[in-house]
CSV table of C-alpha atoms in Angstrom, one decimal:
chain,number,residue,atom,x,y,z
V,293,MET,CA,14.0,192.9,87.7
V,294,MET,CA,17.4,191.7,88.8
V,295,ASP,CA,17.1,193.8,91.9
V,296,LYS,CA,13.8,192.2,92.8
V,297,ILE,CA,13.9,189.2,95.1
V,298,ALA,CA,10.5,187.5,95.7
V,299,LEU,CA,9.6,185.2,98.6
V,300,ILE,CA,6.3,183.3,98.0
V,301,VAL,CA,4.9,181.9,101.2
V,302,GLY,CA,2.8,179.0,100.2
V,303,ALA,CA,4.5,178.4,96.9
V,304,SER,CA,3.0,174.9,96.4
V,305,GLY,CA,-0.6,176.1,96.4
V,306,ILE,CA,-2.8,177.1,93.6
V,307,ILE,CA,-2.0,180.8,93.9
V,308,GLY,CA,1.7,180.5,94.8
V,309,SER,CA,2.6,178.1,92.0
V,310,ASN,CA,1.0,180.3,89.4
V,311,LEU,CA,2.6,183.4,90.8
V,312,ALA,CA,6.0,181.7,90.8
V,313,GLU,CA,5.7,181.0,87.0
V,314,LYS,CA,4.9,184.6,86.3
V,315,LEU,CA,7.7,186.0,88.5
V,316,ILE,CA,10.3,183.7,87.1
V,317,SER,CA,9.3,184.4,83.5
V,318,SER,CA,9.6,188.1,84.2
V,319,GLY,CA,13.2,187.7,85.5
V,320,TRP,CA,12.6,187.8,89.3
V,321,GLU,CA,14.8,185.8,91.6
V,322,THR,CA,12.1,183.8,93.3
V,323,TYR,CA,12.1,181.7,96.4
V,324,GLY,CA,9.2,179.4,97.3
V,325,LEU,CA,8.5,178.6,100.9
V,326,ALA,CA,6.3,175.6,101.9
V,327,ARG,CA,6.3,172.6,104.2
V,328,THR,CA,6.6,170.5,101.0
V,329,PRO,CA,8.2,172.9,98.4
V,330,ASN,CA,7.1,172.9,94.8
V,331,THR,CA,9.8,171.3,92.6
V,332,GLU,CA,8.0,171.3,89.3
V,333,ASN,CA,9.3,174.7,88.3
V,334,SER,CA,13.1,174.4,87.9
V,335,GLY,CA,13.5,178.2,88.2
V,336,LEU,CA,12.0,178.3,91.7
V,337,LYS,CA,14.4,178.2,94.6
V,338,PRO,CA,12.6,175.9,97.2
V,339,ILE,CA,12.6,176.5,100.9
V,340,SER,CA,11.2,174.0,103.3
V,341,ALA,CA,10.0,175.4,106.7
V,342,ASP,CA,7.2,175.3,109.2
V,343,LEU,CA,5.4,178.7,109.5
V,344,LEU,CA,4.4,177.8,113.0
V,345,ASP,CA,8.0,177.2,114.1
V,346,ILE,CA,9.9,180.4,114.2
V,347,GLU,CA,13.3,178.7,114.7
V,348,SER,CA,12.6,176.6,111.6
V,349,LEU,CA,11.9,179.8,109.7
V,350,LYS,CA,15.1,181.6,110.9
V,351,LEU,CA,17.2,178.6,109.8
V,352,ALA,CA,15.5,178.2,106.4
V,353,LEU,CA,15.7,181.9,105.6
V,354,ALA,CA,19.2,182.6,106.9
V,355,ALA,CA,20.6,183.4,103.5
V,356,VAL,CA,17.5,185.0,101.9
V,357,LYS,CA,16.8,188.7,101.8
V,358,PRO,CA,13.6,189.3,99.8
V,359,THR,CA,12.4,192.6,98.6
V,360,HIS,CA,8.9,191.4,98.0
V,361,VAL,CA,6.9,188.9,100.1
V,362,TYR,CA,3.8,187.3,98.8
V,363,ILE,CA,1.7,185.5,101.5
V,364,THR,CA,-0.6,183.0,99.9
V,365,ALA,CA,-0.7,180.3,102.7
V,366,TRP,CA,-3.4,179.4,105.2
V,367,MET,CA,-4.2,176.5,107.4
V,368,ARG,CA,-7.7,175.1,108.0
V,369,ASN,CA,-8.7,174.4,111.7
V,370,ASP,CA,-11.7,173.1,113.4
V,371,THR,CA,-13.0,176.4,114.8
V,372,GLU,CA,-12.7,180.1,113.7
V,373,LYS,CA,-11.0,180.9,117.0
V,374,GLU,CA,-8.3,178.4,116.2
V,375,ASN,CA,-8.1,179.7,112.6
V,376,ILE,CA,-7.4,183.1,114.0
V,377,ARG,CA,-4.7,181.9,116.3
V,378,VAL,CA,-2.9,179.7,113.8
V,379,ASN,CA,-3.2,181.8,110.7
V,380,GLY,CA,-2.4,185.0,112.5
V,381,LEU,CA,0.7,183.4,114.0
V,382,MET,CA,1.9,182.2,110.6
V,383,VAL,CA,1.9,185.7,109.2
V,384,ARG,CA,3.5,187.2,112.3
V,385,ASN,CA,6.3,184.6,112.4
V,386,ILE,CA,7.4,185.1,108.8
V,387,LEU,CA,7.3,188.9,109.1
V,388,ASP,CA,9.2,188.8,112.4
V,389,VAL,CA,11.9,186.7,111.0
V,390,LEU,CA,12.3,188.9,107.9
V,391,SER,CA,12.2,192.1,110.0
V,392,GLU,CA,15.8,191.5,111.2
V,393,LYS,CA,17.0,191.6,107.6
V,394,GLY,CA,15.7,195.0,106.7
V,395,SER,CA,15.3,194.0,103.0
V,396,VAL,CA,11.5,193.9,102.6
V,397,GLU,CA,10.0,196.7,100.5
V,398,HIS,CA,6.5,195.3,100.0
V,399,VAL,CA,4.2,192.6,101.5
V,400,ALA,CA,1.2,191.3,99.5
V,401,LEU,CA,-1.3,189.2,101.4
V,402,VAL,CA,-4.0,187.1,99.7
V,403,THR,CA,-7.2,186.5,101.6
V,404,GLY,CA,-10.6,186.2,100.0
V,405,LEU,CA,-14.3,187.1,100.0
V,406,LYS,CA,-14.9,185.7,103.5
V,407,HIS,CA,-13.7,189.2,104.4
V,408,TYR,CA,-17.2,190.3,103.5
V,409,LEU,CA,-19.2,187.1,104.0
V,410,GLY,CA,-17.7,185.9,107.2
V,411,PRO,CA,-17.0,182.3,108.0
V,412,PHE,CA,-19.3,180.0,106.1
V,413,GLU,CA,-21.2,179.0,109.3
V,414,ALA,CA,-22.0,182.6,110.0
V,415,TYR,CA,-23.9,183.6,106.8
V,416,ALA,CA,-25.2,180.1,105.9
V,417,LYS,CA,-26.8,179.5,109.3
V,418,ALA,CA,-27.6,183.0,110.6
V,419,GLY,CA,-29.1,184.2,107.3
V,420,PHE,CA,-26.5,186.9,106.9
V,421,LEU,CA,-26.9,188.7,103.5
V,422,PRO,CA,-24.1,191.1,102.5
V,423,GLU,CA,-24.7,193.8,100.0
V,424,THR,CA,-23.5,192.9,96.5
V,425,PRO,CA,-21.5,193.6,94.4
V,426,LEU,CA,-18.9,193.4,97.2
V,427,ARG,CA,-16.7,196.5,97.5
V,428,GLU,CA,-13.4,197.1,99.3
V,429,GLU,CA,-14.8,199.9,101.4
V,430,HIS,CA,-17.4,197.6,103.1
V,431,PRO,CA,-16.6,197.6,106.9
V,432,ARG,CA,-15.4,194.6,108.7
V,433,LEU,CA,-18.2,192.4,110.1
V,434,ASP,CA,-18.7,192.0,113.8
V,435,LEU,CA,-17.7,188.4,113.6
V,436,GLU,CA,-14.6,186.3,114.3
V,437,ASN,CA,-12.6,186.1,111.0
V,438,PHE,CA,-9.0,184.9,110.5
V,439,TYR,CA,-8.6,187.2,107.5
V,440,TYR,CA,-8.8,190.2,109.8
V,441,ALA,CA,-6.1,188.7,112.0
V,442,GLN,CA,-3.8,188.2,109.1
V,443,GLU,CA,-4.4,191.7,107.8
V,444,ASP,CA,-3.7,193.2,111.3
V,445,GLU,CA,-0.4,191.3,111.4
V,446,VAL,CA,0.7,192.9,108.1
V,447,TYR,CA,-0.4,196.4,109.2
V,448,ALA,CA,1.5,196.1,112.5
V,449,ALA,CA,4.7,194.8,110.8
V,450,ALA,CA,4.5,197.5,108.1
V,451,LYS,CA,4.2,200.2,110.7
V,452,ARG,CA,7.2,198.8,112.5
V,453,ASP,CA,9.4,198.1,109.5
V,454,GLY,CA,8.3,200.7,107.0
V,455,PHE,CA,7.4,198.5,104.0
V,456,THR,CA,4.3,199.0,101.8
V,457,TRP,CA,1.5,196.4,101.6
V,458,SER,CA,-1.4,195.3,99.5
V,459,ILE,CA,-4.3,193.0,100.4
V,460,HIS,CA,-5.8,190.8,97.6
V,461,ARG,CA,-9.3,189.4,97.9
V,462,PRO,CA,-10.1,186.9,95.1
V,463,HIS,CA,-13.3,185.0,94.7
V,464,THR,CA,-13.0,181.3,93.9
V,465,VAL,CA,-9.6,180.7,92.4
V,466,ILE,CA,-9.4,178.5,89.3
V,467,GLY,CA,-6.1,177.2,88.3
V,468,LYS,CA,-3.8,174.1,88.0
V,469,VAL,CA,-2.4,172.6,91.1
V,470,THR,CA,-2.4,169.2,92.8
V,471,GLY,CA,-3.0,168.6,96.5
V,472,ASN,CA,-4.6,171.9,97.3
V,473,ALA,CA,-7.6,172.4,99.6
V,474,MET,CA,-9.3,175.1,97.5
V,475,ASN,CA,-9.4,173.7,94.0
V,476,MET,CA,-12.9,173.9,92.4
V,477,GLY,CA,-11.7,173.8,88.8
V,478,THR,CA,-9.8,170.5,89.2
V,479,THR,CA,-12.5,169.1,91.5
V,480,LEU,CA,-15.2,169.6,88.8
V,481,ALA,CA,-12.9,168.2,86.1
V,482,VAL,CA,-12.4,165.0,88.2
V,483,TYR,CA,-16.1,164.8,89.0
V,484,ALA,CA,-17.0,165.2,85.3
V,485,THR,CA,-14.4,162.5,84.4
V,486,ILE,CA,-16.0,160.1,86.8
V,487,CYS,CA,-19.4,160.9,85.5
V,488,LYS,CA,-18.3,160.2,81.9
V,489,GLU,CA,-16.5,156.9,82.9
V,490,LYS,CA,-19.5,155.6,84.8
V,491,ALA,CA,-22.3,157.2,82.6
V,492,ARG,CA,-23.5,159.2,85.6
V,493,PRO,CA,-25.3,162.5,85.3
V,494,PHE,CA,-23.3,165.7,86.1
V,495,ILE,CA,-25.5,166.7,89.0
V,496,TRP,CA,-25.5,170.3,90.2
V,497,PRO,CA,-24.5,170.2,93.8
V,498,GLY,CA,-25.3,173.7,95.0
V,499,SER,CA,-28.1,176.1,96.0
V,500,SER,CA,-30.8,177.8,94.0
V,501,ALA,CA,-29.2,181.2,94.7
V,502,GLN,CA,-25.9,180.0,93.2
V,503,TRP,CA,-27.6,178.3,90.2
V,504,ASN,CA,-29.7,181.3,89.3
V,505,GLY,CA,-27.7,184.2,90.5
V,506,LEU,CA,-24.8,186.1,89.1
V,507,SER,CA,-21.3,185.0,90.1
V,508,ASP,CA,-17.7,185.5,89.2
V,509,VAL,CA,-14.4,183.7,89.8
V,510,THR,CA,-10.6,184.5,89.7
V,511,ASP,CA,-8.2,182.9,87.3
V,512,ALA,CA,-5.0,182.0,89.2
V,513,ARG,CA,-2.9,183.5,86.4
V,514,LEU,CA,-4.8,186.8,86.5
V,515,LEU,CA,-4.4,186.9,90.3
V,516,ALA,CA,-0.6,186.4,89.8
V,517,ASP,CA,-0.6,189.4,87.4
V,518,HIS,CA,-2.6,191.5,90.0
V,519,LEU,CA,-0.2,190.6,92.8
V,520,ILE,CA,2.8,191.7,90.7
V,521,TRP,CA,1.1,194.8,89.6
V,522,ALA,CA,0.1,196.0,93.1
V,523,SER,CA,3.5,195.2,94.5
V,524,THR,CA,5.3,197.3,91.9
V,525,THR,CA,2.9,200.2,91.3
V,526,ASP,CA,3.1,203.3,93.4
V,527,ALA,CA,-0.6,204.1,93.1
V,528,ALA,CA,-1.5,200.6,94.5
V,529,ARG,CA,0.5,200.9,97.7
V,530,ASN,CA,-1.2,200.3,101.0
V,531,GLU,CA,-4.6,199.4,99.5
V,532,ALA,CA,-6.9,196.4,99.6
V,533,PHE,CA,-8.3,195.1,96.3
V,534,ASN,CA,-11.0,192.7,95.0
V,535,VAL,CA,-9.6,190.5,92.3
V,536,VAL,CA,-11.8,188.7,89.8
V,537,ASN,CA,-11.8,187.9,86.0
V,538,GLY,CA,-13.9,190.9,85.1
V,539,ASP,CA,-16.9,189.2,83.8
V,540,VAL,CA,-20.0,187.7,85.5
V,541,PHE,CA,-21.9,184.5,84.7
V,542,ARG,CA,-24.7,182.2,85.9
V,543,TRP,CA,-24.0,178.7,86.9
V,544,SER,CA,-27.3,177.7,85.2
V,545,ARG,CA,-25.5,178.3,81.8
V,546,LEU,CA,-21.9,177.5,82.7
V,547,TRP,CA,-22.8,174.1,84.2
V,548,LYS,CA,-24.3,172.9,81.0
V,549,ARG,CA,-21.4,174.2,79.0
V,550,LEU,CA,-18.9,172.3,81.2
V,551,ALA,CA,-21.0,169.2,80.7
V,552,THR,CA,-20.9,169.7,76.9
V,553,TYR,CA,-17.1,170.0,77.1
V,554,PHE,CA,-16.9,166.5,78.7
V,555,ASP,CA,-19.7,165.1,76.6
V,556,ILE,CA,-21.9,164.2,79.6
V,557,VAL,CA,-25.4,164.9,80.7
V,558,ALA,CA,-26.0,167.9,83.0
V,559,THR,CA,-28.6,167.9,85.7
V,560,GLY,CA,-29.5,171.3,87.1
V,561,TYR,CA,-31.0,172.6,90.3
V,562,ASP,CA,-34.0,170.4,91.2
V,563,GLY,CA,-35.2,172.1,94.4
V,564,GLN,CA,-32.6,170.7,96.8
V,565,ILE,CA,-28.8,170.7,97.4
V,566,HIS,CA,-26.9,167.5,96.4
V,567,SER,CA,-23.6,167.5,98.3
V,568,LEU,CA,-20.7,166.8,96.0
V,569,GLU,CA,-18.8,165.4,98.9
V,570,LYS,CA,-21.6,162.8,99.4
V,571,GLU,CA,-21.8,162.2,95.7
V,572,MET,CA,-18.1,161.4,95.5
V,573,ALA,CA,-17.8,159.7,98.8
V,574,ASN,CA,-17.5,156.2,97.2
V,575,ASP,CA,-15.4,157.2,94.3
V,576,VAL,CA,-11.9,156.5,95.7
V,577,GLU,CA,-11.6,153.2,94.0
V,578,ILE,CA,-13.3,154.3,90.9
V,579,TRP,CA,-10.8,157.1,90.5
V,580,ARG,CA,-7.9,154.7,91.1
V,581,GLU,CA,-9.3,152.5,88.3
V,582,ILE,CA,-9.6,155.5,86.0
V,583,ALA,CA,-6.1,156.7,86.8
V,584,GLU,CA,-4.6,153.2,86.1
V,585,LYS,CA,-6.6,152.8,82.9
V,586,HIS,CA,-5.4,156.1,81.5
V,587,ARG,CA,-2.0,156.1,83.2
V,588,LEU,CA,-2.7,159.3,85.0
V,589,LYS,CA,-0.2,161.1,87.3
V,590,GLU,CA,-2.3,161.0,90.5
V,591,HIS,CA,-4.2,157.9,91.7
V,592,ASP,CA,-5.3,159.4,95.0
V,593,LEU,CA,-8.7,161.1,94.7
V,594,SER,CA,-8.1,163.3,97.8
V,595,ARG,CA,-5.1,164.8,96.0
V,596,VAL,CA,-7.1,166.0,93.0
V,597,ALA,CA,-10.6,166.7,94.3
V,598,THR,CA,-11.7,168.7,97.4
V,599,ALA,CA,-15.5,168.3,97.2
V,600,TRP,CA,-16.1,169.8,100.6
V,601,HIS,CA,-14.7,173.1,99.6
V,602,THR,CA,-16.6,173.1,96.3
V,603,ASP,CA,-19.8,172.4,98.3
V,604,LEU,CA,-19.1,175.5,100.5
V,605,ASP,CA,-18.7,177.7,97.4
V,606,LEU,CA,-21.7,176.3,95.4
V,607,GLY,CA,-24.0,175.9,98.4
V,608,ARG,CA,-24.0,179.5,99.4
V,609,PRO,CA,-27.6,180.8,99.9
V,610,ILE,CA,-26.8,184.1,98.2
V,611,GLU,CA,-25.4,185.2,94.8
V,612,VAL,CA,-21.9,186.5,95.2
V,613,MET,CA,-20.1,188.9,92.8
V,614,THR,CA,-17.5,191.6,93.3
V,615,ASN,CA,-16.7,195.1,92.1
V,616,MET,CA,-13.3,195.6,90.4
V,617,SER,CA,-13.5,199.4,89.9
V,618,LYS,CA,-10.8,200.3,92.4
V,619,SER,CA,-8.1,198.3,90.5
V,620,ARG,CA,-9.4,199.5,87.1
V,621,LYS,CA,-9.2,203.2,88.1
V,622,LEU,CA,-5.6,202.6,89.3
V,623,GLY,CA,-4.5,201.0,86.0
V,624,PHE,CA,-5.0,197.2,86.3
V,625,LEU,CA,-6.9,196.4,83.1
V,626,VAL,CA,-6.2,192.6,82.7
V,627,TYR,CA,-9.4,190.7,81.8
V,628,GLN,CA,-10.0,187.0,81.6
V,629,ASP,CA,-13.1,185.2,80.1
V,630,THR,CA,-14.3,182.8,82.7
V,631,GLU,CA,-15.6,180.1,80.4
V,632,GLU,CA,-12.1,180.1,78.7
V,633,THR,CA,-10.6,179.9,82.2
V,634,PHE,CA,-12.2,176.5,82.8
V,635,TYR,CA,-11.5,175.1,79.3
V,636,GLU,CA,-7.9,176.2,79.4
V,637,LEU,CA,-7.5,174.6,82.9
V,638,PHE,CA,-9.0,171.3,81.6
V,639,GLU,CA,-6.5,171.3,78.7
V,640,GLN,CA,-3.7,171.9,81.2
V,641,LEU,CA,-4.9,169.0,83.3
V,642,LYS,CA,-5.0,166.7,80.2
V,643,THR,CA,-1.5,167.7,79.2
V,644,ALA,CA,-0.3,167.1,82.8
V,645,LYS,CA,-2.0,163.7,82.8
V,646,ILE,CA,-4.2,164.7,85.8
V,647,ILE,CA,-7.4,163.8,83.8
V,648,PRO,CA,-7.6,161.6,80.7
């Protein structure tokens, strides 16, 4: 892999950091671009730049000629219109800067299942119900969606510069990272830790549909494998893929299993949604006390728990699961047991002193 040079855009996030570990362990020269670069992996070459500032990007990437670009970054805004403008511009800027180098062979873009579901406000409030399992051939929705804008920027740059591309649509990504906005696994671990410390019940925060319906998630390590596979496999060129662990589960079972792991009492769906954001609204000082007591690495609750995003996932009024047949037929056969995904994450968090 000595001739492969990777640039991970969003290398400090849950996806980018796990991808960096996989690439580096496979012998890739790997650069990680972020506003605040990840310095935990000594093999990663950090690059600090603002994706919205093209001059900043030109300066930061002056000496970098990647063969493979992995775009895992996004920025949350107040409206979907602003999401489209900002996130589309981020992709356009990075690909415009790299265009001048002529080194890029493949661009992989990570989006997600909102490609099929639309922005949360659209399907939660308008009663929109997509067909499940979700399949890659489902047409785009007639709704504003920043994922579409990001895809279109990749397609346009590929046509201009001649590189191949892949689009990756994971479900909820579970993996180790701190300070990330989409981090259900760590959020639930922190919530469970608080429940144990204060003898509080582990209350299911979501909807009836999510509690009783079938679901799936994506292990960040499996997603990293999928990104590398698609970017180095001829049959996977210029394709969009769903990416999940390969099994399905019901939260009604898994929630109780997670509670057992932490030795706490689980409370299931009781006819109404109990917002986790509200449940944890007064836990800032409690977490600080727990962190000091157990000498944990991170004392700031907002750095380890993003309850608002977990509420969005678990509060969906529909069951959500995806079809992986396309990847399987083309040769991606990696599988990950979801229950083990959570347990392995919790052990990682203990080792890293994120939870006691």
